[in-house]
Coordinates of C-alpha atoms and ligand atoms in Angstrom, one line a residue:
M102 CA 62.5 99.6 111.9
S103 CA 63.7 99.9 115.5
T104 CA 66.1 102.7 116.4
P105 CA 69.7 101.3 116.3
L106 CA 71.7 102.0 119.3
P107 CA 75.3 103.2 119.2
P108 CA 77.7 100.3 119.6
D109 CA 78.7 99.3 123.0
K110 CA 82.4 99.8 123.2
S111 CA 82.7 96.9 125.6
T112 CA 81.5 94.5 122.9
V113 CA 83.8 95.6 120.1
Q114 CA 87.5 94.6 119.8
G115 CA 89.6 97.4 120.6
L116 CA 91.9 97.2 117.4
I117 CA 88.9 98.3 115.3
M118 CA 88.2 101.5 117.1
R119 CA 91.8 102.6 117.9
G120 CA 95.3 102.3 116.6
Y121 CA 97.4 100.9 119.4
T122 CA 100.6 102.6 120.1
H123 CA 102.2 99.7 121.9
P124 CA 105.8 99.3 120.6
Y125 CA 105.9 95.6 120.6
S126 CA 103.5 93.3 118.7
S127 CA 103.3 89.7 117.2
H128 CA 100.7 88.3 114.9
L129 CA 100.3 84.5 115.6
L130 CA 98.7 82.2 113.0
F131 CA 96.8 79.1 114.1
R132 CA 94.9 76.2 112.7
F133 CA 92.1 74.5 114.5
S134 CA 91.8 70.7 114.8
S135 CA 88.2 70.6 116.2
K136 CA 85.4 72.8 117.5
A137 CA 86.3 71.8 121.1
A138 CA 89.9 72.7 120.5
A139 CA 89.0 76.1 119.1
S140 CA 86.7 76.7 122.1
Q141 CA 89.3 75.7 124.8
F142 CA 92.0 77.9 122.9
I143 CA 89.8 81.0 122.8
K144 CA 88.5 80.6 126.4
A145 CA 92.1 80.6 127.5
L146 CA 92.9 83.9 125.7
L147 CA 89.8 85.8 127.0
P148 CA 91.7 87.3 130.0
Y149 CA 93.9 89.4 127.7
L150 CA 91.1 90.1 125.0
R151 CA 90.8 93.8 124.7
S152 CA 87.7 95.7 124.1
A153 CA 87.3 99.2 122.6
E154 CA 86.6 100.8 126.0
N155 CA 88.9 103.6 127.0
W156 CA 91.7 102.4 129.2
G157 CA 92.3 105.9 130.5
T158 CA 95.8 106.4 131.9
N159 CA 96.2 102.6 132.7
K160 CA 97.5 101.4 129.3
P161 CA 97.5 97.6 129.3
D162 CA 100.9 96.1 129.4
K163 CA 99.8 93.0 127.5
M164 CA 96.6 92.5 125.4
L165 CA 95.4 90.8 122.3
N166 CA 92.6 90.7 119.7
I167 CA 91.5 87.7 117.7
G168 CA 90.5 87.2 114.1
L169 CA 88.8 84.2 112.5
T170 CA 88.9 83.3 108.9
F171 CA 85.8 81.5 107.2
T172 CA 87.4 78.1 107.8
G173 CA 87.9 79.1 111.4
I174 CA 84.4 80.2 111.8
S175 CA 83.1 77.0 110.1
I176 CA 85.1 74.9 112.6
A177 CA 84.7 76.9 115.8
S178 CA 81.1 78.2 115.5
S179 CA 77.6 76.4 115.8
L180 CA 76.4 78.0 112.5
T181 CA 74.7 75.7 110.1
K182 CA 75.8 75.3 106.5
T183 CA 73.0 77.7 105.4
E184 CA 74.0 80.2 107.9
L185 CA 77.7 80.0 106.9
N186 CA 76.7 80.5 103.3
A187 CA 75.1 83.9 104.3
F188 CA 78.7 85.4 104.6
P189 CA 79.8 87.3 101.5
N190 CA 81.3 85.3 98.8
T191 CA 84.6 87.2 99.1
F192 CA 85.1 86.1 102.6
T193 CA 83.9 82.6 102.2
T194 CA 86.2 81.8 99.1
G195 CA 89.2 83.8 100.5
P196 CA 92.0 85.9 98.9
A197 CA 93.3 83.2 96.6
S198 CA 90.0 82.7 94.9
Q199 CA 89.5 83.6 91.3
G200 CA 87.2 86.5 92.2
S201 CA 89.7 88.1 94.8
Q202 CA 92.7 87.6 92.5
G203 CA 90.9 89.8 89.8
S204 CA 91.7 92.6 92.2
L205 CA 94.7 91.4 94.1
Q206 CA 96.6 90.2 90.9
D207 CA 99.1 88.1 92.8
Y208 CA 101.0 86.8 89.7
G209 CA 104.7 85.8 89.6
E210 CA 106.7 86.1 92.7
G211 CA 103.6 86.8 94.9
D212 CA 101.5 83.9 93.4
P213 CA 99.3 82.3 96.1
E214 CA 101.1 79.0 95.3
K215 CA 104.2 80.7 96.9
W216 CA 102.5 82.2 99.8
L217 CA 104.0 81.4 103.3
F218 CA 100.5 81.0 104.7
G219 CA 96.8 81.2 103.9
G220 CA 94.6 81.3 100.9
L221 CA 96.2 78.6 98.9
L222 CA 93.5 76.6 97.1
T223 CA 93.7 73.0 96.0
N224 CA 90.6 71.9 94.3
G225 CA 88.7 74.7 95.9
N226 CA 89.9 73.9 99.4
P227 CA 92.6 75.7 101.4
D228 CA 95.8 73.7 101.5
P229 CA 95.7 72.0 105.0
A230 CA 99.4 72.7 105.6
K231 CA 99.0 76.5 105.2
R232 CA 95.4 76.9 106.2
V233 CA 95.0 79.7 108.8
D234 CA 91.8 79.5 111.0
A235 CA 92.6 82.2 113.5
I236 CA 95.0 85.1 113.9
V237 CA 95.9 86.3 117.4
H238 CA 97.2 90.0 117.4
S239 CA 99.2 90.4 120.6
Y240 CA 100.5 93.7 121.8
A241 CA 102.8 94.7 124.6
M242 CA 104.6 97.6 126.1
H243 CA 108.0 95.9 126.5
Q244 CA 109.8 93.1 124.8
N245 CA 109.7 90.9 127.9
S246 CA 105.9 91.4 128.2
L247 CA 105.5 90.4 124.6
N248 CA 107.5 87.2 125.1
E249 CA 105.5 86.3 128.1
L250 CA 102.2 86.9 126.3
T251 CA 103.3 84.9 123.2
D252 CA 104.5 82.2 125.4
F253 CA 101.2 82.1 127.1
I254 CA 99.3 82.0 123.7
A255 CA 101.5 79.3 122.3
K256 CA 101.1 77.1 125.5
A257 CA 97.3 77.6 125.4
A258 CA 97.3 76.4 121.8
T259 CA 99.4 73.3 122.6
A260 CA 97.2 72.5 125.5
A261 CA 94.1 72.8 123.3
G262 CA 95.7 70.8 120.4
V263 CA 95.6 74.0 118.2
V264 CA 98.5 74.1 115.7
E265 CA 100.6 77.2 115.3
L266 CA 101.9 78.1 111.8
L267 CA 105.3 79.7 111.8
P268 CA 105.6 81.5 108.4
L269 CA 109.1 82.9 108.6
D270 CA 112.7 81.6 108.8
G271 CA 111.8 78.4 107.0
G272 CA 108.9 77.5 109.4
K273 CA 110.5 78.7 112.6
G274 CA 109.6 82.4 112.8
R275 CA 106.6 84.4 113.8
L276 CA 105.4 87.7 112.3
E277 CA 106.8 89.9 114.9
Q278 CA 106.9 93.8 114.7
Y279 CA 110.4 95.1 114.1
Q280 CA 111.4 98.2 116.1
L281 CA 112.0 100.9 113.4
P282 CA 111.7 104.6 114.7
V283 CA 108.1 105.3 115.9
D284 CA 105.5 105.1 113.1
T285 CA 108.1 104.6 110.4
I286 CA 108.0 101.7 107.9
H287 CA 110.7 100.2 105.6
F288 CA 111.4 102.6 102.7
G289 CA 111.6 105.4 105.5
Y290 CA 108.2 106.8 105.3
R291 CA 106.0 107.7 108.2
D292 CA 102.9 105.7 108.3
G293 CA 99.5 105.7 110.1
I294 CA 98.7 109.4 109.5
S295 CA 95.5 109.3 107.5
E296 CA 92.8 107.2 109.0
P297 CA 89.0 107.3 108.8
D298 CA 87.4 109.4 111.6
L299 CA 85.0 106.5 112.6
N300 CA 82.4 109.1 113.7
W301 CA 79.5 107.7 115.5
P302 CA 77.0 109.7 117.5
E303 CA 77.0 109.3 121.2
T304 CA 73.2 109.4 121.2
W305 CA 70.9 108.3 118.3
P306 CA 69.3 109.5 116.2
A307 CA 71.6 112.4 115.3
P308 CA 71.6 114.1 111.9
P309 CA 73.3 113.6 109.5
V310 CA 72.8 109.8 109.7
N311 CA 76.2 108.4 109.1
T312 CA 76.6 108.6 105.4
D313 CA 80.3 109.4 105.2
P314 CA 82.5 106.4 104.0
A315 CA 84.8 107.3 106.9
D316 CA 82.0 106.7 109.5
L317 CA 82.0 103.6 111.8
N318 CA 78.9 102.0 110.1
N319 CA 81.1 101.3 107.1
F320 CA 83.4 99.2 109.4
L321 CA 81.2 97.7 112.0
I322 CA 78.8 95.1 110.8
G323 CA 75.2 95.5 111.7
Y324 CA 74.4 99.1 111.3
P325 CA 72.3 101.1 108.8
N326 CA 73.4 103.4 106.0
S327 CA 76.6 101.6 105.1
A328 CA 77.7 102.6 101.7
F329 CA 79.6 99.2 101.2
Q330 CA 77.0 96.5 102.2
P331 CA 79.0 94.7 105.0
G332 CA 77.5 91.3 105.6
P333 CA 75.8 89.2 106.5
S334 CA 72.6 91.1 107.3
N335 CA 70.0 88.8 105.6
P336 CA 67.0 88.5 108.0
A337 CA 66.7 84.9 106.8
T338 CA 69.9 84.1 108.5
P339 CA 69.5 85.5 111.9
N340 CA 72.2 83.5 113.6
A341 CA 74.8 84.5 111.1
S342 CA 73.8 88.2 111.4
A343 CA 74.0 88.0 115.2
F344 CA 77.4 86.2 114.9
A345 CA 78.9 89.0 112.7
K346 CA 77.3 91.9 114.4
D347 CA 79.7 94.4 115.9
G348 CA 82.6 92.5 114.0
C349 CA 84.8 94.0 111.2
Y350 CA 86.7 92.3 108.5
N351 CA 90.4 92.3 108.4
A352 CA 92.4 91.8 105.1
F353 CA 95.5 90.4 106.8
R354 CA 98.3 90.7 104.1
V355 CA 102.0 90.3 104.6
L356 CA 103.9 92.4 102.1
Y357 CA 107.6 91.9 101.5
Q358 CA 109.4 95.2 100.7
D359 CA 112.4 95.1 98.5
V360 CA 114.3 97.9 100.2
N361 CA 117.4 97.5 98.0
A362 CA 115.4 97.8 94.7
F363 CA 113.6 100.9 96.2
D364 CA 116.9 102.6 97.1
K365 CA 118.4 101.7 93.8
Y366 CA 115.5 103.2 92.0
L367 CA 116.0 106.5 93.8
S368 CA 119.8 106.5 93.2
D369 CA 119.5 105.4 89.6
N370 CA 117.0 108.1 88.7
A371 CA 118.4 111.0 91.0
P372 CA 120.9 112.4 88.4
V373 CA 118.1 112.9 85.7
V374 CA 115.7 114.3 88.3
A375 CA 118.5 116.6 89.7
Q376 CA 119.3 117.9 86.2
T377 CA 115.6 118.5 85.4
L378 CA 114.9 120.4 88.6
G379 CA 118.4 122.2 88.8
K380 CA 118.8 120.7 92.3
S381 CA 121.2 118.4 94.1
T382 CA 121.1 114.6 93.8
E383 CA 120.3 114.3 97.5
Y384 CA 117.3 116.5 97.1
A385 CA 116.4 114.6 94.0
K386 CA 116.1 111.4 95.8
E387 CA 113.9 112.7 98.5
W388 CA 111.7 114.4 95.9
L389 CA 111.4 111.2 94.0
A390 CA 110.5 109.2 97.2
A391 CA 107.8 111.9 97.8
K392 CA 106.4 111.6 94.3
L393 CA 106.1 107.8 94.5
N394 CA 104.2 108.1 97.7
G395 CA 102.3 111.4 97.6
R396 CA 103.8 112.3 100.9
W397 CA 107.4 113.2 101.9
R398 CA 109.0 110.7 104.1
N399 CA 108.2 112.9 107.2
G400 CA 104.5 112.7 106.2
S401 CA 104.0 116.1 104.6
P402 CA 101.5 115.8 101.8
L403 CA 102.8 117.0 98.4
I404 CA 99.6 118.9 97.9
L405 CA 100.3 121.1 100.9
S406 CA 104.1 121.0 100.7
P407 CA 105.0 120.5 97.0
D408 CA 108.6 121.5 97.2
A409 CA 110.0 120.4 100.6
P410 CA 108.9 118.6 103.6
D411 CA 107.6 120.9 106.4
P412 CA 107.1 119.8 110.0
A413 CA 104.0 122.1 110.2
T414 CA 102.2 119.8 107.5
A415 CA 103.7 116.3 108.6
D416 CA 100.4 115.2 110.2
A417 CA 98.1 116.9 107.8
T418 CA 95.0 114.9 106.6
N419 CA 92.7 117.7 105.4
F420 CA 93.7 118.4 101.9
S421 CA 92.1 118.1 98.5
Y422 CA 93.1 116.9 94.9
T423 CA 90.5 119.0 93.0
E424 CA 92.8 121.8 92.1
D425 CA 95.7 119.5 91.1
T426 CA 94.0 118.3 87.9
K427 CA 97.4 117.9 86.0
G428 CA 99.2 116.2 88.9
L429 CA 101.7 119.1 89.1
K430 CA 101.8 118.8 92.8
C431 CA 101.1 115.1 93.3
P432 CA 101.3 112.6 90.5
F433 CA 98.0 110.8 89.8
S434 CA 99.7 107.4 90.5
A435 CA 101.3 108.3 93.7
H436 CA 100.3 105.7 96.3
T437 CA 98.3 107.8 98.7
R438 CA 96.4 109.5 95.8
V439 CA 95.5 106.1 94.5
G440 CA 94.7 104.6 98.0
N441 CA 92.5 107.6 98.8
P442 CA 91.8 109.9 95.7
R443 CA 89.6 112.0 98.2
D444 CA 87.6 114.6 96.1
E445 CA 89.3 113.8 92.8
A446 CA 86.9 113.3 89.9
L447 CA 86.0 109.6 89.8
F448 CA 83.9 107.5 87.4
P449 CA 80.4 107.3 88.9
A450 CA 80.6 103.5 89.3
E451 CA 83.7 103.9 91.5
S452 CA 82.1 106.4 93.9
P453 CA 82.0 106.9 96.9
V454 CA 85.7 106.6 97.7
P455 CA 86.1 103.6 100.2
R456 CA 88.1 104.0 103.3
L457 CA 90.3 101.5 105.1
I458 CA 91.5 101.4 108.7
R459 CA 95.2 100.5 108.5
R460 CA 96.8 99.0 111.5
G461 CA 99.9 97.6 110.0
V462 CA 103.5 97.4 111.4
P463 CA 106.9 96.6 110.0
Y464 CA 108.6 93.2 110.3
G465 CA 112.3 92.2 109.6
A466 CA 115.4 94.2 110.1
P467 CA 116.6 96.7 107.5
P468 CA 119.2 95.4 105.1
V469 CA 122.8 95.5 106.1
S470 CA 124.1 95.3 102.5
D471 CA 123.1 95.8 98.9
N472 CA 122.7 91.8 98.6
D473 CA 120.8 91.4 101.7
K474 CA 117.5 89.7 100.6
G475 CA 116.3 89.0 104.2
E476 CA 112.6 89.0 104.9
R477 CA 111.2 92.4 105.7
G478 CA 108.2 94.4 104.9
L479 CA 104.8 95.2 106.3
I480 CA 102.4 93.2 108.4
G481 CA 99.4 94.7 106.9
L482 CA 96.0 94.8 108.7
F483 CA 93.3 96.4 106.4
L484 CA 90.1 96.7 108.2
C485 CA 86.8 97.3 106.6
G486 CA 83.0 96.3 106.7
A487 CA 83.1 94.9 103.1
L488 CA 86.1 93.1 101.7
A489 CA 85.0 93.3 98.0
S490 CA 83.7 97.0 97.8
Q491 CA 86.4 98.5 100.1
F492 CA 89.7 96.5 100.4
E493 CA 89.6 94.8 97.0
L494 CA 88.1 97.8 95.1
I495 CA 91.1 99.9 96.3
Y496 CA 93.5 97.0 95.4
S497 CA 92.1 96.9 91.9
W498 CA 92.9 100.6 91.5
I499 CA 96.3 100.0 92.8
N500 CA 97.0 97.4 90.1
T501 CA 95.2 99.4 87.3
N502 CA 94.7 103.1 87.5
N503 CA 91.3 103.2 85.7
F504 CA 89.1 104.8 88.4
S505 CA 89.2 108.4 87.4
P506 CA 88.8 110.3 84.0
L507 CA 92.1 112.1 84.9
F508 CA 94.1 109.0 83.7
S509 CA 92.5 109.5 80.3
P510 CA 93.3 108.5 77.6
N511 CA 95.7 105.8 79.1
F512 CA 94.1 103.7 81.9
D513 CA 97.0 101.2 82.1
T514 CA 99.4 102.9 84.7
Q515 CA 99.7 101.5 88.2
D516 CA 100.3 102.6 91.8
A517 CA 103.9 103.9 91.9
L518 CA 104.8 102.0 95.1
L519 CA 102.7 99.0 95.3
A520 CA 101.2 97.3 92.1
N521 CA 102.1 94.0 90.8
R522 CA 104.2 94.8 87.7
A523 CA 103.7 91.3 86.3
T524 CA 100.1 92.2 85.5
P525 CA 99.9 92.0 81.7
D526 CA 99.8 94.9 79.4
M527 CA 100.5 97.6 82.0
D528 CA 102.4 100.7 81.5
T529 CA 105.1 100.6 84.3
T530 CA 106.8 103.9 83.4
F531 CA 106.3 106.6 86.0
T532 CA 105.2 110.0 84.7
I533 CA 105.8 113.1 86.9
P534 CA 104.4 116.3 85.6
I535 CA 106.7 119.3 86.2
P536 CA 105.4 122.9 86.8
G537 CA 106.6 125.0 83.9
A538 CA 108.0 122.3 81.8
A539 CA 106.8 121.5 78.3
K540 CA 106.8 117.7 78.9
P541 CA 106.4 115.6 82.1
L542 CA 109.4 113.6 83.3
V543 CA 108.8 110.0 82.4
L544 CA 110.9 107.6 84.3
P545 CA 111.6 104.1 83.1
K546 CA 110.1 100.9 84.3
L547 CA 109.0 101.0 87.9
P548 CA 110.4 97.8 89.7
Q549 CA 108.5 95.3 91.8
F550 CA 109.1 97.0 95.1
I551 CA 106.5 94.9 97.0
V552 CA 105.5 91.2 96.9
A553 CA 102.6 89.5 98.7
R554 CA 103.9 86.8 101.0
G555 CA 100.5 85.6 102.3
T556 CA 97.0 86.8 102.8
A557 CA 94.1 85.7 105.1
Y558 CA 90.7 87.3 105.3
C559 CA 89.4 87.3 108.9
L560 CA 86.5 88.6 110.8
L561 CA 87.4 90.4 114.0
P562 CA 84.2 89.1 115.8
S563 CA 82.5 90.9 118.7
I564 CA 83.5 90.0 122.2
P565 CA 80.1 88.3 122.9
T566 CA 80.7 86.1 119.8
L567 CA 84.1 85.0 120.8
K568 CA 82.7 84.3 124.3
A569 CA 80.0 82.2 122.9
I570 CA 82.7 80.2 120.9
A571 CA 84.7 79.8 124.2
E572 CA 81.6 78.4 125.8
G573 CA 81.3 75.9 123.0
Ligands
LIG863 C1 104.2 97.5 101.9 C2 103.2 98.0 101.4 C3 102.8 99.6 101.7 C4 103.5 100.6 101.9 C5 104.9 100.7 102.0 C6 102.6 101.7 102.1 C7 102.9 103.0 102.4 C8 102.0 104.0 102.7 C9 102.5 105.2 103.2 C10 103.9 105.7 103.5 C11 101.3 106.0 103.4 C12 101.3 107.5 104.0 C13 100.8 107.6 105.3 C14 99.5 107.9 105.7 O1 98.8 108.5 104.9 O2 99.0 107.4 106.6 C15 100.2 105.2 103.1 C16 98.9 105.6 103.1 C17 97.9 104.8 102.5 N1 97.9 103.5 102.1 FE1 99.6 102.4 102.0 N2 101.3 101.3 101.9 C18 101.3 100.0 101.6 C19 100.3 99.0 101.4 C20 99.0 99.5 101.2 C21 97.9 98.7 100.7 C22 98.0 97.2 100.4 C23 96.8 99.5 100.7 C24 95.4 99.1 100.2 C25 94.9 98.0 99.9 C26 97.2 100.8 101.1 C27 96.3 101.9 101.2 C28 96.7 103.1 101.7 C29 95.7 104.1 102.1 C30 94.2 104.0 101.8 C31 96.5 105.2 102.6 C32 95.9 106.6 103.1 C33 95.8 107.5 102.0 C34 95.0 108.8 102.5 O3 94.1 108.7 103.2 O4 95.5 109.9 102.1 N3 98.6 100.8 101.4 N4 100.7 103.9 102.6

């Protein structure tokens, strides 16, 4: 086998390699009418397309990245049917398919039938009215710059005959980032702290040869030693392999957050927590918020700061669950412990722990009253090399905590923040072990804090692939 070269940063879309810190962003959804329209549209966007090259001190004021769904690739590319079929099933059938729904479990309020965009299947085909072919992730340093950029993108779409989907405000609103304090999401937590390192040697070969799930070859398609089989890489489909190389999948998932239900859960349970701990109800609320997430709202992990948030641990990512076998510091079902159980004992079939690159931002203003049911939540970008064995595997753990012997003998609990509580036969109580206490604290019924509003599986193709589409 020839020696693989490190990826060339000028060919990789920037969003994959780095979390942008631009304060303004908007995530625009499009439907193609034809191959020619897709080419014209993408060609128009190329001047703003951002690669993974270092921008030094000259941070771009306006820039964008582009994702294509399977339907988008089918229309925009020159791949044959056989070549298209080389893409992994999870990607070709999309998030509303039976296979994906086995993990995502979008019953009830979050049913794909009710999604605002994407994935809706009618007789096996995406509903044309909600079909998403492309997502343009646009970023800017100022609100004015973002407006200029989104106007430019929308005009380019109109000129090419590409239709924009406006999922919010009854078909009038875009998915635009809301300006909460830096790195904060609804529910008041800090986010974006723990991310994969994406190590990749500057020269090749370099031992050890990229076997860590946090390494770049588990995200970028086309490199050896991936633990999660990103595709397509079948030599019989060279055009599909070349199309996908240096790309990365993005599970784009818009998640409504019921801030009032979350605050109410904290307030309703604070008295019993306060009594159990012998602390104030204000402390009890913060403690409970930390137990649900695994980190205090400032970011401090419970494992390192079990009793109070500590500025010194707010950014900590290097910690272990091996000593906490009873969940006395961090409950087993806390969101971050489910999303990344790290070195916790896992069933062999669930190993190694997959990692995800998270590039999400909040949307919608915080509620102004207890009855305010306005749209707000997370515009979630979950990047991975393999949708099934990274994103969907973690999602299945979120909905059913059955991946570690630690949950024994009951494997029917759920992620405390996120899971779909409508999943049948689940134990929706929240168990919090308390040091020194004879029994854990068992809080009643976790509410549905988060509801899926739409999902689209995209490939963030390499820049040469996007240029080839632009050339038709
Ligand atoms: C609205 C929905 C969500 C909220 C409010 C939320 C909240 C959070 C917060 C506050 C953190 C801690 C910050 C950090 O470690 O960077 C976190 C981490 C994380 N979340 Fe979520 N999250 C959501 C959705 C998801 C989904 C859908 C997934 C997976 C499919 C996920 C996977 C993770 C992972 C893997 C981590 C990092 C854990 C670690 O490495 O220690 N999250 N999330």
